JSON list of C-alpha atoms in Angstrom, two decimals:
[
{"chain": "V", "resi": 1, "resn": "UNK", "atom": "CA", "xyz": [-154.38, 139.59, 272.71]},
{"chain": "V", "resi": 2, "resn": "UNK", "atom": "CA", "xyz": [-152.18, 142.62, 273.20]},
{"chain": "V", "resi": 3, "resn": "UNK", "atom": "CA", "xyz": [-153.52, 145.59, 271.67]},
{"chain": "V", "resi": 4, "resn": "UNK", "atom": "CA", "xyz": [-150.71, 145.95, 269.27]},
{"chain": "V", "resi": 5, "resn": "UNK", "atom": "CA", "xyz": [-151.58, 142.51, 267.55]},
{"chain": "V", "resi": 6, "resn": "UNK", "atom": "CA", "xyz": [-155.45, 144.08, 267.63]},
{"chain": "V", "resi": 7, "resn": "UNK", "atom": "CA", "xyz": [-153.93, 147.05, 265.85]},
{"chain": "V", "resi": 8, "resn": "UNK", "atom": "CA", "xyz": [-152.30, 144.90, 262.62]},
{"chain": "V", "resi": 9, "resn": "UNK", "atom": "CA", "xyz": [-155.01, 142.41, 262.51]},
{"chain": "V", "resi": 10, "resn": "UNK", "atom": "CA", "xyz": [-157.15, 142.24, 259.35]},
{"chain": "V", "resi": 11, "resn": "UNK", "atom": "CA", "xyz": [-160.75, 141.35, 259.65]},
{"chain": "V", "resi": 12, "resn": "UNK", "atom": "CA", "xyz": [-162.14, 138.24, 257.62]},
{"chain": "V", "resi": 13, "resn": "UNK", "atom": "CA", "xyz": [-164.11, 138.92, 255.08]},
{"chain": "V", "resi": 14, "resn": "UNK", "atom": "CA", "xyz": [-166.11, 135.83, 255.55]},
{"chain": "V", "resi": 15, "resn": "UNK", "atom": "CA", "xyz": [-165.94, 132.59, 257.51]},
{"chain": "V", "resi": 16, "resn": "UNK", "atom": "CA", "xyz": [-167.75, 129.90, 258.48]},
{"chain": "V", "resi": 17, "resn": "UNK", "atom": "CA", "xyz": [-166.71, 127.21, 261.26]},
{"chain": "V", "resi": 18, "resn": "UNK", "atom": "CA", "xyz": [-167.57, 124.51, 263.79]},
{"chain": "V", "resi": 19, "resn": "UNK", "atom": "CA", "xyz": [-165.94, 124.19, 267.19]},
{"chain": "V", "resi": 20, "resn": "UNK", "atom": "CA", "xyz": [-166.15, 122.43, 270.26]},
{"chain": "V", "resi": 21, "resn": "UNK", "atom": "CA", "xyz": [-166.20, 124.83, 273.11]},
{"chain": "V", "resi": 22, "resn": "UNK", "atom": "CA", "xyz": [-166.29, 129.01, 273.40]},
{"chain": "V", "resi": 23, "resn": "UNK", "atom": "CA", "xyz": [-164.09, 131.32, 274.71]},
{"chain": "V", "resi": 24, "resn": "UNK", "atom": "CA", "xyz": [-164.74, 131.38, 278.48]},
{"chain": "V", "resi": 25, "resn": "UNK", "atom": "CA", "xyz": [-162.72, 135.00, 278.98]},
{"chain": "V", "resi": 26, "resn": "UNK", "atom": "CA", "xyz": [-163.71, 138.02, 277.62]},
{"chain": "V", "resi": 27, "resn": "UNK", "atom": "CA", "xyz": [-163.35, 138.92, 273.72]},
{"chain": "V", "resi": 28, "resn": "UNK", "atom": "CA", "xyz": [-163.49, 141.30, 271.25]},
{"chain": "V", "resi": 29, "resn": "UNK", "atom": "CA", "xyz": [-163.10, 141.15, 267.30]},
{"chain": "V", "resi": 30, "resn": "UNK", "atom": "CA", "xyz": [-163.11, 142.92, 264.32]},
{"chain": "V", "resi": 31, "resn": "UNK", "atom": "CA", "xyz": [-165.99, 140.87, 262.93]},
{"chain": "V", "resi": 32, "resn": "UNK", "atom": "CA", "xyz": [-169.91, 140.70, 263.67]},
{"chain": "V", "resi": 33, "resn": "UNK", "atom": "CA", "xyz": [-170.65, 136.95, 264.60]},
{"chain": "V", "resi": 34, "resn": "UNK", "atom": "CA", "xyz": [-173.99, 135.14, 263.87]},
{"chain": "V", "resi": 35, "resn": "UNK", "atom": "CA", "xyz": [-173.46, 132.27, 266.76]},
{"chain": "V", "resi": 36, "resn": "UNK", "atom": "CA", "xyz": [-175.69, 129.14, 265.82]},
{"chain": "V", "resi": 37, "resn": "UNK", "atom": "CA", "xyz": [-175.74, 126.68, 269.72]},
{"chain": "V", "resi": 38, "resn": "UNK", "atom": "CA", "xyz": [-175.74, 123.21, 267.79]},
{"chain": "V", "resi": 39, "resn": "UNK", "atom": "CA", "xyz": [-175.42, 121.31, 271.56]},
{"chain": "V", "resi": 40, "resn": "UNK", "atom": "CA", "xyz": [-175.52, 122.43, 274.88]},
{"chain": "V", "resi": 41, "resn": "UNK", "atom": "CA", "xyz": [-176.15, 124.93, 277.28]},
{"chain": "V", "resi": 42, "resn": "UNK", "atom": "CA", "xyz": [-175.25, 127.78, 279.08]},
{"chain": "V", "resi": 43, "resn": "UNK", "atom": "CA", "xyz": [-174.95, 131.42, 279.87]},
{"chain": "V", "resi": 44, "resn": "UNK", "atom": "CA", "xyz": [-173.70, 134.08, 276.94]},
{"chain": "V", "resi": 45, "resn": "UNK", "atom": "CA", "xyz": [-172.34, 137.25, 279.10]},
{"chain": "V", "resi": 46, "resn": "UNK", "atom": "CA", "xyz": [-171.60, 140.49, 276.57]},
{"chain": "V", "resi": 47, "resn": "UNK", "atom": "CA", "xyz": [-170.84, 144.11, 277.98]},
{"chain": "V", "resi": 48, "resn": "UNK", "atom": "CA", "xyz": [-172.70, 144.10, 281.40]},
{"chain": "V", "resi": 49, "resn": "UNK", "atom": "CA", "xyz": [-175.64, 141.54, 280.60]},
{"chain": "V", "resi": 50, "resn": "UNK", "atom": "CA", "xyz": [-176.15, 138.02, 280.36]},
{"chain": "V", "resi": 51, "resn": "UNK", "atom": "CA", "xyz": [-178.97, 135.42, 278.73]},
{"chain": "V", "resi": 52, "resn": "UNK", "atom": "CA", "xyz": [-179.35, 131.48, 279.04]},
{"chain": "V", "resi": 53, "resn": "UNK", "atom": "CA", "xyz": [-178.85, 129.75, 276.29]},
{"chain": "V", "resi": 54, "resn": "UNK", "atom": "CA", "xyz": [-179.57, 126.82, 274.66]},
{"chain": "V", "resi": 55, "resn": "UNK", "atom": "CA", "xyz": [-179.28, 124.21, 271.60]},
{"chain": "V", "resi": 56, "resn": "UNK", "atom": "CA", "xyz": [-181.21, 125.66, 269.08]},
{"chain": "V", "resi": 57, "resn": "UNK", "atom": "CA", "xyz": [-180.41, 129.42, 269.62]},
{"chain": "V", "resi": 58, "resn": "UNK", "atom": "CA", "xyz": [-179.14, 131.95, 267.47]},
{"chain": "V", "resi": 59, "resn": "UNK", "atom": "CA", "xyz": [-176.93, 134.76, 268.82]},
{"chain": "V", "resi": 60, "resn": "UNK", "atom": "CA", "xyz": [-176.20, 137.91, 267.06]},
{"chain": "V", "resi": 61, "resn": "UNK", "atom": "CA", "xyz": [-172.37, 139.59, 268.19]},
{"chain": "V", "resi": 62, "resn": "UNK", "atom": "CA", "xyz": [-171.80, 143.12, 267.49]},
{"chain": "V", "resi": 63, "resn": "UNK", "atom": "CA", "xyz": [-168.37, 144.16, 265.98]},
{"chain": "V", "resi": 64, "resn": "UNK", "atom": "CA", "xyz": [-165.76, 145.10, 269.07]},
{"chain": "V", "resi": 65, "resn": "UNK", "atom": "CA", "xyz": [-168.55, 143.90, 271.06]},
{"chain": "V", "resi": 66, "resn": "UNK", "atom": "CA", "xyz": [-166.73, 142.02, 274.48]},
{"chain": "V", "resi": 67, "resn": "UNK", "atom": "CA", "xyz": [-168.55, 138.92, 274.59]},
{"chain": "V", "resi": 68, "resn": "UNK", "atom": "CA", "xyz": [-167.98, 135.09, 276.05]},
{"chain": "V", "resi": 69, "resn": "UNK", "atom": "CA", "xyz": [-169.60, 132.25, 276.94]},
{"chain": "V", "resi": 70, "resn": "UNK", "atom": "CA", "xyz": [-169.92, 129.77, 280.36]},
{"chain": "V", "resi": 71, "resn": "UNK", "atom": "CA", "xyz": [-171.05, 126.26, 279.91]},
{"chain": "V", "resi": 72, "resn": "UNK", "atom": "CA", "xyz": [-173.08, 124.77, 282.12]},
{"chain": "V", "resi": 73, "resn": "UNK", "atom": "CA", "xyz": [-171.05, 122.12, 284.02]},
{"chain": "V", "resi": 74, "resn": "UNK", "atom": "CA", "xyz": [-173.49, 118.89, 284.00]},
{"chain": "V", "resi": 75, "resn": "UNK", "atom": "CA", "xyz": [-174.68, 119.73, 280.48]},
{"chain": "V", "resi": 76, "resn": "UNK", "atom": "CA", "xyz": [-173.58, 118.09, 277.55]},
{"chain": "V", "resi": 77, "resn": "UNK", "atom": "CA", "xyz": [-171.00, 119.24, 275.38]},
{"chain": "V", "resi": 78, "resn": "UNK", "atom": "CA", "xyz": [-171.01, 122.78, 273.35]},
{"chain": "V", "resi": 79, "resn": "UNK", "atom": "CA", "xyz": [-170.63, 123.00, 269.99]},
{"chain": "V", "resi": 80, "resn": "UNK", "atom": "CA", "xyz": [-171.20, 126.00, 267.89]},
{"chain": "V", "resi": 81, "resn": "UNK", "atom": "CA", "xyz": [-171.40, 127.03, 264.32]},
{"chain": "V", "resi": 82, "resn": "UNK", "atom": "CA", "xyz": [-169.58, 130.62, 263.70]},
{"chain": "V", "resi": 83, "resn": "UNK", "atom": "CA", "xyz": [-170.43, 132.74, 260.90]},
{"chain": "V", "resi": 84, "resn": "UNK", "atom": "CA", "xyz": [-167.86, 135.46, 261.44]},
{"chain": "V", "resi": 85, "resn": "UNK", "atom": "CA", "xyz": [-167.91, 138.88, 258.82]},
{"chain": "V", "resi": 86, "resn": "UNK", "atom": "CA", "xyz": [-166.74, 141.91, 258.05]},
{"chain": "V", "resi": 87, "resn": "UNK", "atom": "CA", "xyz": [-169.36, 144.74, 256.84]},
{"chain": "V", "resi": 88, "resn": "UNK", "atom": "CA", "xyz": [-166.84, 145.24, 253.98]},
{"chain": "V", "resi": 89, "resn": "UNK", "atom": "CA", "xyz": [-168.45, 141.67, 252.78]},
{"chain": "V", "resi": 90, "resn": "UNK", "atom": "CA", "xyz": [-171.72, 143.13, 251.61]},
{"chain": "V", "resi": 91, "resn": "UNK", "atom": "CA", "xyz": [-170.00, 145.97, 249.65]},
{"chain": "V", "resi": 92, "resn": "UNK", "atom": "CA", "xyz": [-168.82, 149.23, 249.37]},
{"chain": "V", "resi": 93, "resn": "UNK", "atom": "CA", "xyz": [-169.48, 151.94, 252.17]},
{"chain": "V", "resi": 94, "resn": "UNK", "atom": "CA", "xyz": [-171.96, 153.32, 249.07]},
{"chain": "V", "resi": 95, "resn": "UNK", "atom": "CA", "xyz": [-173.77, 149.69, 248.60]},
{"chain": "V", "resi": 96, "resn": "UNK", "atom": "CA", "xyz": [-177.36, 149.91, 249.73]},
{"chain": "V", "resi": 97, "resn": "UNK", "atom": "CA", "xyz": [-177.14, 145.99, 250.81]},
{"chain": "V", "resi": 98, "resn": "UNK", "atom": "CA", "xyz": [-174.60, 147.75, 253.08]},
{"chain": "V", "resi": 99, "resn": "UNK", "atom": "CA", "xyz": [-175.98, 150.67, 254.39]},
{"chain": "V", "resi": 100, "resn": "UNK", "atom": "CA", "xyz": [-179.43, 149.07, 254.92]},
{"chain": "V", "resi": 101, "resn": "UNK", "atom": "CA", "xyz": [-177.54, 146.49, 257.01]},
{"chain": "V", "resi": 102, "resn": "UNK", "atom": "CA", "xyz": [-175.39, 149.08, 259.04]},
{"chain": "V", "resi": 103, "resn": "UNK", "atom": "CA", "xyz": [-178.29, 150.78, 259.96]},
{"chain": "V", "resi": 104, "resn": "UNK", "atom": "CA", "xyz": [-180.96, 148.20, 261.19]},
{"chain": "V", "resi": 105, "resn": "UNK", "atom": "CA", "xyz": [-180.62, 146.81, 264.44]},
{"chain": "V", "resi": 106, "resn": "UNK", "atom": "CA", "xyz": [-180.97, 143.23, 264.79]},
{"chain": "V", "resi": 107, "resn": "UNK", "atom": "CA", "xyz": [-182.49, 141.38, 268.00]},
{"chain": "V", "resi": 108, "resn": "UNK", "atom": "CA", "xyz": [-179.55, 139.73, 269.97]},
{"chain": "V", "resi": 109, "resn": "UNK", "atom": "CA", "xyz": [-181.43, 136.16, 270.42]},
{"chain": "V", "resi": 110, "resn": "UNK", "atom": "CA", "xyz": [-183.41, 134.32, 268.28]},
{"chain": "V", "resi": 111, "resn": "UNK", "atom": "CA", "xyz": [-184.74, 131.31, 270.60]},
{"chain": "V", "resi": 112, "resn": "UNK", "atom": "CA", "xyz": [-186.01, 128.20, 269.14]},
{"chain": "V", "resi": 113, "resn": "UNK", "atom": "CA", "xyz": [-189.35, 126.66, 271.02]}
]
């Protein structure tokens, strides 16, 4: 996306989706993503660091955050449930749903057993 079209884009307020498949080139957005692994498995890369991951997992994306995803190649299909957000969503700058939000700092992976 050419940073122009970065510029002008809005964020969404809220949104909730299923796809097949995960961007497999580096991204950024304007929204935080809760990323729910319904099938599959494979390796989630974001800034310089990487995790396995598998069905079951939960994965936590920071705002502007460069982030994608490689499948592994004998597994079986991906599919993923996005939850995509902007902060603006729980408020004003003011709303202490808001600020308490802004200011924890949430563990990247939740891993199911």
């Amino acid at each position: 996306m050419a940073k122009e079209e970065q510029i002008k884009r809005q964020p969404v307020s809220l949104q909730l989706l299923f796809q097949k498949g995960y961007a497999e080139e580096p991204l950024r957005q304007l929204e935080y993503e809760i990323l729910y692994i319904e099938n599959g498995r494979g390796d989630f890369f974001w800034d310089n660091y990487s995790d396995n991951v598998n069905k079951g997992d939960i994965i936590f994306i920071n705002s502007f955050e460069e982030h994608y995803f490689r499948a592994e190649k004998s597994g079986e299909a991906c599919g993923f449930y996005r939850f995509l957000f902007d902060v603006s969503a729980l408020g004003p700058a003011e709303d202490p749903c808001r600020r308490f939000f802004e200011e924890i700092r949430l563990c990247r992976f939740l891993k199911m057993p």
